[in-house]
Coordinates of N, CA and C and ligand atoms in Angstrom, one line a residue:
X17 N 124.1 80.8 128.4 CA 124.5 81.6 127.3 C 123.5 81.5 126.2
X18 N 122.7 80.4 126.0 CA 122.0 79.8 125.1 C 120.6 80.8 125.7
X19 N 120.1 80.8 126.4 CA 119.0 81.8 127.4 C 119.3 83.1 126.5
X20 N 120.2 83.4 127.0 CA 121.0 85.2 126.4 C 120.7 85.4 125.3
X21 N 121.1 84.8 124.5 CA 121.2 84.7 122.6 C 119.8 84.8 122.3
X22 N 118.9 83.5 122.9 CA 117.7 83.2 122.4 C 116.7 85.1 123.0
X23 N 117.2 85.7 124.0 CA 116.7 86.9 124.3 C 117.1 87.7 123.7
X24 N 117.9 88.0 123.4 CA 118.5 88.8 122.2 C 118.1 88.8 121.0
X25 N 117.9 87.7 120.3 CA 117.1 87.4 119.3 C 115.4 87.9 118.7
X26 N 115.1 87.1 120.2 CA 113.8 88.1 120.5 C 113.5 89.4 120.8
X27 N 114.4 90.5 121.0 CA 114.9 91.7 121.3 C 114.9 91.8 119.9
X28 N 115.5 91.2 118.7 CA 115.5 91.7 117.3 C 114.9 91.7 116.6
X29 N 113.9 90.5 117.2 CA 112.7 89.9 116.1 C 111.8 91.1 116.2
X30 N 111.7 91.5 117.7 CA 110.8 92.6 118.1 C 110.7 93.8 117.7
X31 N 112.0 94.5 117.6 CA 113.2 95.7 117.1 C 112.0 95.6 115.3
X32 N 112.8 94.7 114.6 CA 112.6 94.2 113.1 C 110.9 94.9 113.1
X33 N 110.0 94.0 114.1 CA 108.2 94.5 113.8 C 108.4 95.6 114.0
X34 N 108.6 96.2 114.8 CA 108.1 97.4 115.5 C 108.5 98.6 114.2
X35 N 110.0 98.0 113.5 CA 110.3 99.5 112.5 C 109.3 99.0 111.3
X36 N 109.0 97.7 111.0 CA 107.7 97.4 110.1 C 106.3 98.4 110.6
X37 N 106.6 98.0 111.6 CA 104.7 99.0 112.2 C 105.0 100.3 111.7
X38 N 106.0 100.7 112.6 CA 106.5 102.3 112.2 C 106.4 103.1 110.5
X39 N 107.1 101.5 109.7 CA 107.1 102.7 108.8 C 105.5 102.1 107.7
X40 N 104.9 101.1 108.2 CA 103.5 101.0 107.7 C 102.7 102.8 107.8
X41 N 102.8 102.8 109.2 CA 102.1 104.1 109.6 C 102.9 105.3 108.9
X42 N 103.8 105.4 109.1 CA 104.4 106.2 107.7 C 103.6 106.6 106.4
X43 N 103.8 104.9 105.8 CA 103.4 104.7 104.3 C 101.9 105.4 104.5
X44 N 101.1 105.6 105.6 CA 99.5 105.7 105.9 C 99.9 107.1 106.1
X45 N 100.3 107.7 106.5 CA 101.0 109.5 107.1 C 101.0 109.5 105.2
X46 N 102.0 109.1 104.9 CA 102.2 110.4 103.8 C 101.2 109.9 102.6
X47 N 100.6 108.9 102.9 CA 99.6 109.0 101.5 C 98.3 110.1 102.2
X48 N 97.9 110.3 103.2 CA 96.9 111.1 103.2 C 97.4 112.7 104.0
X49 N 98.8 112.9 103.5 CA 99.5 114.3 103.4 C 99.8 114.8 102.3
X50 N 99.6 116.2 102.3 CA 99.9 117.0 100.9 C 101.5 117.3 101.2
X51 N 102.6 116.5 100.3 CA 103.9 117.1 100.6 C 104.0 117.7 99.3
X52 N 103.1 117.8 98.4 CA 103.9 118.5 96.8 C 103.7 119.6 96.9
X53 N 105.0 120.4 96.5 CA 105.3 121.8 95.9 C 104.6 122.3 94.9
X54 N 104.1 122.0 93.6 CA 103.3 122.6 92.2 C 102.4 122.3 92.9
X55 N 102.0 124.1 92.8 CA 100.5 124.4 92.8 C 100.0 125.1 92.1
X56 N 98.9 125.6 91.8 CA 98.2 126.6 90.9 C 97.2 127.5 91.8
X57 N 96.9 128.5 91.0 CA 96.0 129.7 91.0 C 94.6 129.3 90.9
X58 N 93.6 129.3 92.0 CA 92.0 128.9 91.4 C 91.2 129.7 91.6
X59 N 90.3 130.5 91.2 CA 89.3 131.3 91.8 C 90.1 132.8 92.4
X60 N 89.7 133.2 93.0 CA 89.9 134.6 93.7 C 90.8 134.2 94.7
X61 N 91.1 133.4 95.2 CA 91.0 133.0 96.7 C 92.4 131.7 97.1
X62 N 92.3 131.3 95.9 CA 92.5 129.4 96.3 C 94.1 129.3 95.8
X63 N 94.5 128.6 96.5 CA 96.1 127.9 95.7 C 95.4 126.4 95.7
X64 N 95.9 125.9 95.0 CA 95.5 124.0 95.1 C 96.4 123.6 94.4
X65 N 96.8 122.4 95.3 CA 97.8 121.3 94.8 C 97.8 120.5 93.5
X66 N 99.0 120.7 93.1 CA 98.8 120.1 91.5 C 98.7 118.3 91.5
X67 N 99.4 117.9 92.5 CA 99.6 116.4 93.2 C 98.5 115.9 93.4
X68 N 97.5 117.1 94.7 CA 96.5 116.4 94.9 C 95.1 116.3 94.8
X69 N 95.2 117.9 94.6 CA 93.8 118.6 94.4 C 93.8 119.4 96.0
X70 N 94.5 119.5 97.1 CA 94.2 119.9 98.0 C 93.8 121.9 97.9
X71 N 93.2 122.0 98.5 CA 93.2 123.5 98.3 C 93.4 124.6 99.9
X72 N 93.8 125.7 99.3 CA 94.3 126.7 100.6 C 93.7 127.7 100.2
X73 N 92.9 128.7 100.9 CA 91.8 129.9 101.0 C 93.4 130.7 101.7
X74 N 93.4 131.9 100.8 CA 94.2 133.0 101.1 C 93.9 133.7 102.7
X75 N 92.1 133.3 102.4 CA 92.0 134.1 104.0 C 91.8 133.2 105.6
X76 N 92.3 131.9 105.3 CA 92.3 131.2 105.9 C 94.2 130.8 106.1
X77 N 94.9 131.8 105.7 CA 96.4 131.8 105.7 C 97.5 131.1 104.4
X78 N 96.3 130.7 103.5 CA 97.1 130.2 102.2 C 97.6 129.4 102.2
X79 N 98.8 129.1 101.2 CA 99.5 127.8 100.9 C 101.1 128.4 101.8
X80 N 101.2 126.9 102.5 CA 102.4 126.7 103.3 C 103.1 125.8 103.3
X81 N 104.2 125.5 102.2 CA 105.0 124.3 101.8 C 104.9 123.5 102.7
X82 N 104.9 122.3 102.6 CA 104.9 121.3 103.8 C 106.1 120.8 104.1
X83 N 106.3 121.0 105.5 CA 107.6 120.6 106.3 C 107.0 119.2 107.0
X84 N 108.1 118.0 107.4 CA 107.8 117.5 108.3 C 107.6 117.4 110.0
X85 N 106.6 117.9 110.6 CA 106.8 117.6 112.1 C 108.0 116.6 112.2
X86 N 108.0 117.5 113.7 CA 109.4 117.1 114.3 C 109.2 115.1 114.5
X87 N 107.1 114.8 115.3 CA 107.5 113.7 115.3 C 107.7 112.5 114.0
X88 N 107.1 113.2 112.7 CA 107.6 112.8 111.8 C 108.9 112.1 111.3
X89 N 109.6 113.3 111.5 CA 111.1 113.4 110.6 C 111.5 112.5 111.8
X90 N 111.4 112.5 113.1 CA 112.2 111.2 114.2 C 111.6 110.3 113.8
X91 N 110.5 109.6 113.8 CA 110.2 108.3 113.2 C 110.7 107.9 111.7
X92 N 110.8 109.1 110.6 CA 111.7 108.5 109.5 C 113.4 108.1 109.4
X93 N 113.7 108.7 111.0 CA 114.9 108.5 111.1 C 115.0 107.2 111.9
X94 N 114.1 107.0 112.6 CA 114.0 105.3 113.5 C 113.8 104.5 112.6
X95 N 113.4 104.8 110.8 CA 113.6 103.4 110.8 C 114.3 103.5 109.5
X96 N 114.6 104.6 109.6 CA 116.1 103.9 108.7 C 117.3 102.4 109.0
Ligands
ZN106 ZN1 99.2 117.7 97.2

């Protein structure tokens, strides 16, 4: 029974890192993602992020609110 527990345990200890790894790489995903909404008008052409500076060329398809990928949004739910 004592075997069991002690595997179990280790099963949690493991569980515990793995949602630490997960959401490190997270923390690494959304610092070098543009998720902000305010943006501005630049040039002829440009929308750019008020957040980051990022920019979107109108003829290259513009500015497109950012949604989470699907594998995203499942890993922020894994480690809830
Ligand atoms: Zn931004």
């Amino acid at each position: 029974m004592a075997k069991f527990s002690e595997r179990a345990q280790a099963k949690e200890a493991e569980r515990v890192a793995l949602k630490g790894h997960l959401r490190a790489v997270l923390k690494l995903y959304d610092r070098n993602t543009c998720t902000h909404d305010e943006t501005h008008r630049g040039g002829a052409i440009w929308t750019i992020c008020d957040g980051c500076g990022k920019q979107w060329a109108d003829d290259r398809g513009g500015f497109v609110p950012y949604v989470d990928p699907p594998e995203i949004a499942a890993a922020r739910v894994a480690v809830r």
